[in-house]
Short mmCIF file of C-alpha atoms in Angstrom, two decimals:
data_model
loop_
_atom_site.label_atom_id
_atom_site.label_comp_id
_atom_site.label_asym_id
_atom_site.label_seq_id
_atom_site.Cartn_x
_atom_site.Cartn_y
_atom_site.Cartn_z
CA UNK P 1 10.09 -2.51 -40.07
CA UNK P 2 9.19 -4.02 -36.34
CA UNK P 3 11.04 -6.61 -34.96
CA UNK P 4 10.21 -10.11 -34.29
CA UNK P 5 9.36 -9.16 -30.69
CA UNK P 6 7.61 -6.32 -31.38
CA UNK P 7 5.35 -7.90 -33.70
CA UNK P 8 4.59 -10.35 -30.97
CA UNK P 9 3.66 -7.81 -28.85
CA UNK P 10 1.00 -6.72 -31.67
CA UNK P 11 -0.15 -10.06 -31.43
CA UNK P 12 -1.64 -9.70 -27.91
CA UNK P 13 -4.79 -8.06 -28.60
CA UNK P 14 -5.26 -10.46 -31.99
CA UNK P 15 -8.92 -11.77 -32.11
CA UNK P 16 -8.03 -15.53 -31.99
CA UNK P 17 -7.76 -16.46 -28.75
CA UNK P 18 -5.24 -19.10 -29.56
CA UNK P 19 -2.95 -16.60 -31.27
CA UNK P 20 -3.35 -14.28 -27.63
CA UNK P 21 -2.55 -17.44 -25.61
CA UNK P 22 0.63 -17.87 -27.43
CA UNK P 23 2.13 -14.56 -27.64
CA UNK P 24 1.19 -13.44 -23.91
CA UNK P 25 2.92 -17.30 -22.89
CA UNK P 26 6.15 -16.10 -24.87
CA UNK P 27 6.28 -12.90 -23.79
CA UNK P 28 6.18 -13.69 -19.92
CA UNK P 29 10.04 -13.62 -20.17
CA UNK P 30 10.24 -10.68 -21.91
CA UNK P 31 8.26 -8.55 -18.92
CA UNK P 32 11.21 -8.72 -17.12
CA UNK P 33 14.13 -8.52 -19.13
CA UNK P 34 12.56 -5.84 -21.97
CA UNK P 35 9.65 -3.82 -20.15
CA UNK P 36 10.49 -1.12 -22.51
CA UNK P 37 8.81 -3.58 -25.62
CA UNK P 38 5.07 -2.93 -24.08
CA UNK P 39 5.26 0.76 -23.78
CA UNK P 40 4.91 0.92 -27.59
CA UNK P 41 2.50 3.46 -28.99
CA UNK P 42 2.21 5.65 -25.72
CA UNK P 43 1.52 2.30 -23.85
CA UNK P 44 -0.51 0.73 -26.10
CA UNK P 45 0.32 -3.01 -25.07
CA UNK P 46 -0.05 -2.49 -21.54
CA UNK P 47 -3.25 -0.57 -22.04
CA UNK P 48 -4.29 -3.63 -23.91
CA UNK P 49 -3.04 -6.29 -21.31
CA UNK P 50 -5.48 -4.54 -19.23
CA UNK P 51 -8.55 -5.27 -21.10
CA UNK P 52 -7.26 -9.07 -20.90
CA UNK P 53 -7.23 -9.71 -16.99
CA UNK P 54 -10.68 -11.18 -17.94
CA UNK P 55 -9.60 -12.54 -21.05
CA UNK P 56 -10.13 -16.72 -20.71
CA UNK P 57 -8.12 -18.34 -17.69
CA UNK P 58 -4.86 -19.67 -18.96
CA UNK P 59 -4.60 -16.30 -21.11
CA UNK P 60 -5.85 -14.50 -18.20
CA UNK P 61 -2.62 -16.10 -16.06
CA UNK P 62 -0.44 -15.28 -18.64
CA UNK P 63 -1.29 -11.60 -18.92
CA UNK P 64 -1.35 -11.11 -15.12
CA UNK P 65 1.95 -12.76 -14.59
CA UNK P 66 3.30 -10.47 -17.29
CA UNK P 67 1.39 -7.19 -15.70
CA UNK P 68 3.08 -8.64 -12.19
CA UNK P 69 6.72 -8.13 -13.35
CA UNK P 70 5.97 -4.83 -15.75
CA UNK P 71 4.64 -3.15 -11.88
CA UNK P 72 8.42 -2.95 -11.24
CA UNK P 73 9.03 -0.97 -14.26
CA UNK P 74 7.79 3.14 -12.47
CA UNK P 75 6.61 4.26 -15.96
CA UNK P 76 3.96 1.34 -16.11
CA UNK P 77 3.48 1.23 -12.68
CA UNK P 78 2.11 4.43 -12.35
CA UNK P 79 0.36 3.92 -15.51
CA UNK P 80 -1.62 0.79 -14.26
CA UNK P 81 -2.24 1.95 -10.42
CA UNK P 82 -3.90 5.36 -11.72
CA UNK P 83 -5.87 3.24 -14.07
CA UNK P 84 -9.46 2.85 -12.77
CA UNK P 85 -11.27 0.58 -14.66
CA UNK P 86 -8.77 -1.82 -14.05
CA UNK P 87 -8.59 -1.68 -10.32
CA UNK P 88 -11.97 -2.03 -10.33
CA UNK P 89 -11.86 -4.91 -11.90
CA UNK P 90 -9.25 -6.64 -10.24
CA UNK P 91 -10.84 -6.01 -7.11
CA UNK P 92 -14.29 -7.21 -8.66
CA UNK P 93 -12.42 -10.38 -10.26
CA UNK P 94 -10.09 -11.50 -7.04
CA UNK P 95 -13.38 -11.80 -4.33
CA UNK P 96 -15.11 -14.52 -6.74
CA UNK P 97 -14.59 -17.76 -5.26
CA UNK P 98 -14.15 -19.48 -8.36
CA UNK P 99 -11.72 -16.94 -9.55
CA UNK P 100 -8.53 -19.47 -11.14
CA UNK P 101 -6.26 -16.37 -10.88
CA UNK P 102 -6.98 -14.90 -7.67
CA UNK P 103 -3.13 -15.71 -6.37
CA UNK P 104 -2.10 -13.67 -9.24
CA UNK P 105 -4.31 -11.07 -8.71
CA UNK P 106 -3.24 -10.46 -5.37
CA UNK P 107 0.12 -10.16 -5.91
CA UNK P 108 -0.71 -8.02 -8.67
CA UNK P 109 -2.66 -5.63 -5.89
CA UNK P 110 0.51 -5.85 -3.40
CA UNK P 111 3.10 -4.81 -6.56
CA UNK P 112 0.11 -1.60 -7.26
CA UNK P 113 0.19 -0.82 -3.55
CA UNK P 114 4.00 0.35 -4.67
CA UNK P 115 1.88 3.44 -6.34
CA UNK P 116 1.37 5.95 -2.96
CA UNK P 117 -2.45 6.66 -4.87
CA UNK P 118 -3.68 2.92 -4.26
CA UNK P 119 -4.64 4.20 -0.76
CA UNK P 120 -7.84 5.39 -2.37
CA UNK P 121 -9.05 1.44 -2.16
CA UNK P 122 -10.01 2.53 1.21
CA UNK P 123 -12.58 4.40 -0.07
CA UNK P 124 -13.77 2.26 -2.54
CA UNK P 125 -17.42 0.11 -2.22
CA UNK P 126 -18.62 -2.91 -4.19
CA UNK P 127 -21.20 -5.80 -3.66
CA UNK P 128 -19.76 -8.87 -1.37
CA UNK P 129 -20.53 -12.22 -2.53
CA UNK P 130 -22.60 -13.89 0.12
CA UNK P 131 -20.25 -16.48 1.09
CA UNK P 132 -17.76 -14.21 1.92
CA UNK P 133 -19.53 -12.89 4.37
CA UNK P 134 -18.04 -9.41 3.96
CA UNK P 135 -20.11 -5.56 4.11
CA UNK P 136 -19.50 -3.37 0.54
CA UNK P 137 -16.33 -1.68 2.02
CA UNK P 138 -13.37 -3.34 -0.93
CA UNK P 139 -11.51 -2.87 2.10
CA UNK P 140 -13.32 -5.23 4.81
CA UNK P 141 -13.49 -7.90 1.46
CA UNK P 142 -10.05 -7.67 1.16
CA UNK P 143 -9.23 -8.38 4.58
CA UNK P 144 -12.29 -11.22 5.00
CA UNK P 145 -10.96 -12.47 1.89
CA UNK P 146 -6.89 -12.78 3.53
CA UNK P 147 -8.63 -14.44 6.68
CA UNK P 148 -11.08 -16.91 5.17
CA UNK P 149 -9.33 -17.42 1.86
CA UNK P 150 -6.02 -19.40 4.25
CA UNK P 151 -5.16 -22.69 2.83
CA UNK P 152 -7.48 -22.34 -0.36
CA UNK P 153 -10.93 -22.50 1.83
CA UNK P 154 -12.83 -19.73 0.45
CA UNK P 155 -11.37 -20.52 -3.24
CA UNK P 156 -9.75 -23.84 -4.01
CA UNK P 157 -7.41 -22.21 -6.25
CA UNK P 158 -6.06 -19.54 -4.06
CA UNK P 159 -4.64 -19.19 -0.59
CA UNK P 160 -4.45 -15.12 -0.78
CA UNK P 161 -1.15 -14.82 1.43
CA UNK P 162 0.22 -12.17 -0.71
CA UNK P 163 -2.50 -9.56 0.67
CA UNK P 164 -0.75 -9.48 3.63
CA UNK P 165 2.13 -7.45 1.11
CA UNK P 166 -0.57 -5.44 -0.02
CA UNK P 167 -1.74 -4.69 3.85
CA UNK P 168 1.89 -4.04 4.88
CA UNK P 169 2.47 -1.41 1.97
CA UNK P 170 -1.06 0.32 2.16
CA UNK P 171 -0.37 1.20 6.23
CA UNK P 172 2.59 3.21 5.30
CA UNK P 173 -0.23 5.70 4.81
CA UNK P 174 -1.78 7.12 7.87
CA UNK P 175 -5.42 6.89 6.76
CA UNK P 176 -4.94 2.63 6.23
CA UNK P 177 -3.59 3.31 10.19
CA UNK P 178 -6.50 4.62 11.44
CA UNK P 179 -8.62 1.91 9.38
CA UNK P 180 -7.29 -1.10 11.05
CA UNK P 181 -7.61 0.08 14.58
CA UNK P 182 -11.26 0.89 13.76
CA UNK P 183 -14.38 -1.40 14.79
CA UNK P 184 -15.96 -2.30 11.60
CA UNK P 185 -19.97 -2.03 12.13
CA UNK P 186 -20.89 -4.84 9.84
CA UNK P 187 -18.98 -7.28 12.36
CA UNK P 188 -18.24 -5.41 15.37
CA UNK P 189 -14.34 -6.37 14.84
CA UNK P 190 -11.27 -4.60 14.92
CA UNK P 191 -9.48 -5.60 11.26
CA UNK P 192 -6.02 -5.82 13.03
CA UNK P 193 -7.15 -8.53 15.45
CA UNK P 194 -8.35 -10.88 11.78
CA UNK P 195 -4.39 -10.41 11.29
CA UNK P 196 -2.92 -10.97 14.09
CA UNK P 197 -3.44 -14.80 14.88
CA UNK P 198 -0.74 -15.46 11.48
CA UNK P 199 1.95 -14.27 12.84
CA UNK P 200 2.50 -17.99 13.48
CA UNK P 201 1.27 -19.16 10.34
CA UNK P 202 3.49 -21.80 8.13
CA UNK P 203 3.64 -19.19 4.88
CA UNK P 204 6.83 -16.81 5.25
CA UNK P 205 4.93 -14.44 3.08
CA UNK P 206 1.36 -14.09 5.35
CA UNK P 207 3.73 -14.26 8.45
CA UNK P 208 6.13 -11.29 7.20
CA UNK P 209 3.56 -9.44 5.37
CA UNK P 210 0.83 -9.52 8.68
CA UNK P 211 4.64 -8.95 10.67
CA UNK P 212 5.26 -5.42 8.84
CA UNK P 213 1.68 -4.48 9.36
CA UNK P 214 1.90 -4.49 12.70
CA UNK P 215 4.68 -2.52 13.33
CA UNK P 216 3.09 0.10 10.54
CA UNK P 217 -0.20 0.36 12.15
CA UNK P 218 1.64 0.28 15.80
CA UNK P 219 3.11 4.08 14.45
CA UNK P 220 -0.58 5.24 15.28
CA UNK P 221 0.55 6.04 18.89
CA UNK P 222 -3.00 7.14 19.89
CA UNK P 223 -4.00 3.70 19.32
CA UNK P 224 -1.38 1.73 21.98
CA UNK P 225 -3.55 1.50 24.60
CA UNK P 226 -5.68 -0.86 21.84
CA UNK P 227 -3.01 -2.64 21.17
CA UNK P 228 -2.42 -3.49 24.31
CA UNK P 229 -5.61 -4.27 25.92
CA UNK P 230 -6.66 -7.77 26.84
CA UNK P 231 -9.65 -6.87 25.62
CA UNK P 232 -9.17 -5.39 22.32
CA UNK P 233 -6.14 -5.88 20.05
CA UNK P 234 -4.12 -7.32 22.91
CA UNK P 235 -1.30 -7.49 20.25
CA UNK P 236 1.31 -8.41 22.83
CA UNK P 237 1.48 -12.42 22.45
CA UNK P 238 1.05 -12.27 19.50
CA UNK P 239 4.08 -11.08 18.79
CA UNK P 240 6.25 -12.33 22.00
CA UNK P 241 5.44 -15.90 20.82
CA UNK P 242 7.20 -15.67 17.15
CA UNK P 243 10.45 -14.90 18.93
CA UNK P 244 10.28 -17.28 21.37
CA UNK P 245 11.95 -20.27 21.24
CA UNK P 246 12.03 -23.32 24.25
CA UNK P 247 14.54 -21.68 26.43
CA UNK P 248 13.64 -21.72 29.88
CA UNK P 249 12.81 -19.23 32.30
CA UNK P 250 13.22 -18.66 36.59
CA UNK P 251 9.93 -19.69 37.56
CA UNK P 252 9.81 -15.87 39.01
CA UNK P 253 10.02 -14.47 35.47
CA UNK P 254 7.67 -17.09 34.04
CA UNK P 255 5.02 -17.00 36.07
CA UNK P 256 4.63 -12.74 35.58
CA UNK P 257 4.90 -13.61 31.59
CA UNK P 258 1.41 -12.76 29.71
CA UNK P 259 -0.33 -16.65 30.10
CA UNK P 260 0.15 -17.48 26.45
CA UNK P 261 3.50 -17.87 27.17
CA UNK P 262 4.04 -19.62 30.00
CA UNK P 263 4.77 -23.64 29.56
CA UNK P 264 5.40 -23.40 25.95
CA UNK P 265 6.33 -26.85 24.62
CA UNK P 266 9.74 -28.12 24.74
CA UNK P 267 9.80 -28.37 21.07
CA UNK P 268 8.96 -24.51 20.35
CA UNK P 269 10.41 -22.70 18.17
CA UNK P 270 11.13 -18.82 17.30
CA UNK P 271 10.54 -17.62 13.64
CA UNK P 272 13.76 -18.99 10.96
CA UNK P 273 13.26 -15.34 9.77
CA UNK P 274 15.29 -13.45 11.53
CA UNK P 275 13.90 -10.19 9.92
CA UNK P 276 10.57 -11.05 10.88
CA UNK P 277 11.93 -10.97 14.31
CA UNK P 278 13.57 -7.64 13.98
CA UNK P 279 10.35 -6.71 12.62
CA UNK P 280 8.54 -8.04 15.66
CA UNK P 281 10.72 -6.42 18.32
CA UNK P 282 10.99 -3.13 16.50
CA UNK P 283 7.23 -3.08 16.85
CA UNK P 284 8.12 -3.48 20.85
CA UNK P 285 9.89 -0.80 20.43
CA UNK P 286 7.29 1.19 19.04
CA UNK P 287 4.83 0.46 21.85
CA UNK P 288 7.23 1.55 24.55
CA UNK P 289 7.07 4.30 23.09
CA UNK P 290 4.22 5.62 26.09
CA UNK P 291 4.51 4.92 29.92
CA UNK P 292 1.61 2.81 29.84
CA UNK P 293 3.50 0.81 27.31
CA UNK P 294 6.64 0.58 28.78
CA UNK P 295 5.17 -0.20 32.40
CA UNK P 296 2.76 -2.77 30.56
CA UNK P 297 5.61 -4.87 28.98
CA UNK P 298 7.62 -4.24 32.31
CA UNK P 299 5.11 -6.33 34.19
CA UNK P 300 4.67 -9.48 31.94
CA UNK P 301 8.47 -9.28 31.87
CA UNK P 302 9.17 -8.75 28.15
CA UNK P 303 12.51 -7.89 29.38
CA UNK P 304 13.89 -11.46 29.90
CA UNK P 305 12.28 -12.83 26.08
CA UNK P 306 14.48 -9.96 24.48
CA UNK P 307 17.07 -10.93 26.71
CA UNK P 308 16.85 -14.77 25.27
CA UNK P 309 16.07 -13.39 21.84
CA UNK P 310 19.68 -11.42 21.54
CA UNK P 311 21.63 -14.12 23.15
CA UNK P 312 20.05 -16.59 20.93
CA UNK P 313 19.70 -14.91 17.49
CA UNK P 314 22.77 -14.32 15.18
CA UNK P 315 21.56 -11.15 13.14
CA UNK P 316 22.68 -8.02 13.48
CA UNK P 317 19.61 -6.57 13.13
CA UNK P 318 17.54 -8.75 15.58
CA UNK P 319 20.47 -7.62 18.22
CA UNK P 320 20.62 -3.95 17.64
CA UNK P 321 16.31 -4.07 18.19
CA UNK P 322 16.84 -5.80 21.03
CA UNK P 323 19.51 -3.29 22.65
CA UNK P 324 17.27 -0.06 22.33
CA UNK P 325 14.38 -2.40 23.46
CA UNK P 326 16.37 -3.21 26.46
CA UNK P 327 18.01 0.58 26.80
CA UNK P 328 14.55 1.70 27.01
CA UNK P 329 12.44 -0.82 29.32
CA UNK P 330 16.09 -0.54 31.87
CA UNK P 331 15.72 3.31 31.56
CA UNK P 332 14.49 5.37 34.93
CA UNK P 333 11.32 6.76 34.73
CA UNK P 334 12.40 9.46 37.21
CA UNK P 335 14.83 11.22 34.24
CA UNK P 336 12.99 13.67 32.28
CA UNK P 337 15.33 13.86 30.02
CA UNK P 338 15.89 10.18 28.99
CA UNK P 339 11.80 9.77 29.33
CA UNK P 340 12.13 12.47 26.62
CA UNK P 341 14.32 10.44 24.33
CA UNK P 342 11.93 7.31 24.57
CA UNK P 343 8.92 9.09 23.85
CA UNK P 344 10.07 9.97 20.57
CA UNK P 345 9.85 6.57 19.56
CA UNK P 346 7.58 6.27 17.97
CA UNK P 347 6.29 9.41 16.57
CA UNK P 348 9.60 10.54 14.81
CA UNK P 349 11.56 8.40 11.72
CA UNK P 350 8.83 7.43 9.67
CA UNK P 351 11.36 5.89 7.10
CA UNK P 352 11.34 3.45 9.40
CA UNK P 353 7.69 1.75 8.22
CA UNK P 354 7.68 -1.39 6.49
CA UNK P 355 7.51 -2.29 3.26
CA UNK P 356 6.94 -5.65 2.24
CA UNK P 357 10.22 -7.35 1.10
CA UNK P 358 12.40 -4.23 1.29
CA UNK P 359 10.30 -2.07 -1.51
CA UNK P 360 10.62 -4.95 -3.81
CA UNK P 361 8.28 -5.71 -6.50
CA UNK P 362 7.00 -9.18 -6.63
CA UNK P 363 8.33 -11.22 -9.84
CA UNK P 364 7.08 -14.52 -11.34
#
């Protein structure tokens, strides 16, 4: 005889909508605490909250928020991300501007993203709404959507800032590298540089999530000198200014800096997140990780803002960055064998790309 619960879980595919709306409401709780209820039947329930995403709104946010937390659960997980109907129709659902759940939906993309197969979205093509102004690549809508959708302007309802977890997870694979350093022909624009100007931005998540794809795409060595040009990425003050803070400089050392950075305000300051700063200087790290590089940040005296940074932030992490930074912009050139060392950089520990939020899955 099923349980209470159980039968409750029967009740989510019930033909009255009311009857749905209440069991997928009381059932929100259970998605964390008893994922093992809704794999029933060889995953029956969860093959059934998947027909729902579309279901109507407030059941719709109730089946989403459960589908959210079950992501964390590896059984369903891979269950849901290999699923395509239903990625298709999340990604056909989250780019309507009218969409009520399209928060949900992204962070229902970044937990996916967990599942090493999502990287196929890069391949996959579906009509843009006008308004977004987008090409057929789910891709470039994904990333138009993160840059237009800020502060609920493309959809009232949504500001999107969990894409930037989905971003951050999807460049762990080299393929989502190569995308973002690419000139997209529908715009003529580099994706990275749509990124970029958030690492600034007043939402921890955009600015940690656009942070970690940064330094993931910055493992694409071949691409530094993009990075780094004034007239391309020119990633550099980008991500100088987060972990800055209103110190002051010898005019010497301030008037080489990149000219972003000179005369900040005497109210500036550095990122509260001190991992988004280790994040941030471990992506310095990365680019030094050529001679170009390392002569590049040399002569707009990086050197002196790491300097500040250590003396200034109390995290271990932040200061152990900052020392190999250091170690390897004070290095001499002339020494093959420490040139060796530094080279390595950034082509060796590849454990060392970001996840978003340290591999963890996104609850609500």
């Amino acid at each position: 005889m099923p349980s209470e619960l159980e039968e409750l879980v029967g009740f989510i595919a019930n033909p009255k909508p009311e009857i749905r709306a209440l069991a997928t409401e009381h059932l929100i709780p259970y998605s964390t605490s008893e994922p093992g209820i809704f794999k029933a039947d060889s995953f029956k329930p969860v093959k059934n909250l998947t027909l729902l995403i579309k279901d109507h709104p407030k059941i719709a946010e109730h089946v989403i928020t459960i589908l959210i937390n079950l992501a964390a659960d590896r059984e369903i997980l891979e269950s849901l991300a290999t699923d395509e109907k239903f990625l298709d129709e999340i990604l056909r659902q989250i780019i309507i501007a009218t969409e009520p759940n399209a928060n949900l939906l992204s962070m229902l993309l970044a937990n996916l993203a967990k599942w090493d197969t999502l990287k196929r979205i890069l391949h996959k093509k579906q009509s843009a709404p006008e308004e977004l102004g987008s090409n057929d690549l789910v891709m470039n809508q994904l990333v138009d959507l993160f840059v237009k959708g800020a502060d609920g302007t493309y959809n009232k309802n949504a500001d999107f800032d969990h894409l930037a977890y989905l971003f951050a997870d999807l460049t762990k694979h080299a393929e989502i590298r190569h995308y973002f350093v690419q000139k997209q022909e529908y715009d003529g624009i580099v994706p990275l540089t749509k990124l970029k100007v958030f690492t600034e931005y007043k939402s921890d998540v955009r600015r940690k999530g656009v942070a970690s794809t940064i330094k993931n795409v910055a493992f694409d060595v071949p691409s530094h000198p993009l990075f780094l040009s004034e007239d391309d990425v020119n990633i550099l003050p980008y991500i100088l200014l987060p972990i800055m803070g209103n110190e002051e400089y010898d005019e010497d050392e301030m008037m080489s800096m990149l000219p972003d950075l000179q005369l900040l305000p005497p109210d500036k300051q550095r990122d509260a997140d001190p991992n988004i700063i280790q994040t941030h200087v471990e992506t310095l790290l990365l680019l030094s990780s050529t001679r170009e590089g390392r002569d590049q940040m040399r002569d707009v005296k990086v050197y002196p803002i790491v300097r500040e940074t250590h003396l200034r932030v109390d995290h271990e992490g932040v200061r152990d960055a900052c020392e190999r930074l250091v170690q390897v912009l004070m290095r001499d050139e002339a020494d093959p064998e420490k040139r060796d060392q530094v080279e390595e950089v950034g082509q060796g520990d590849k454990n060392n790309i970001e996840d978003d939020d340290d591999e963890q899955i996104i609850e609500v």
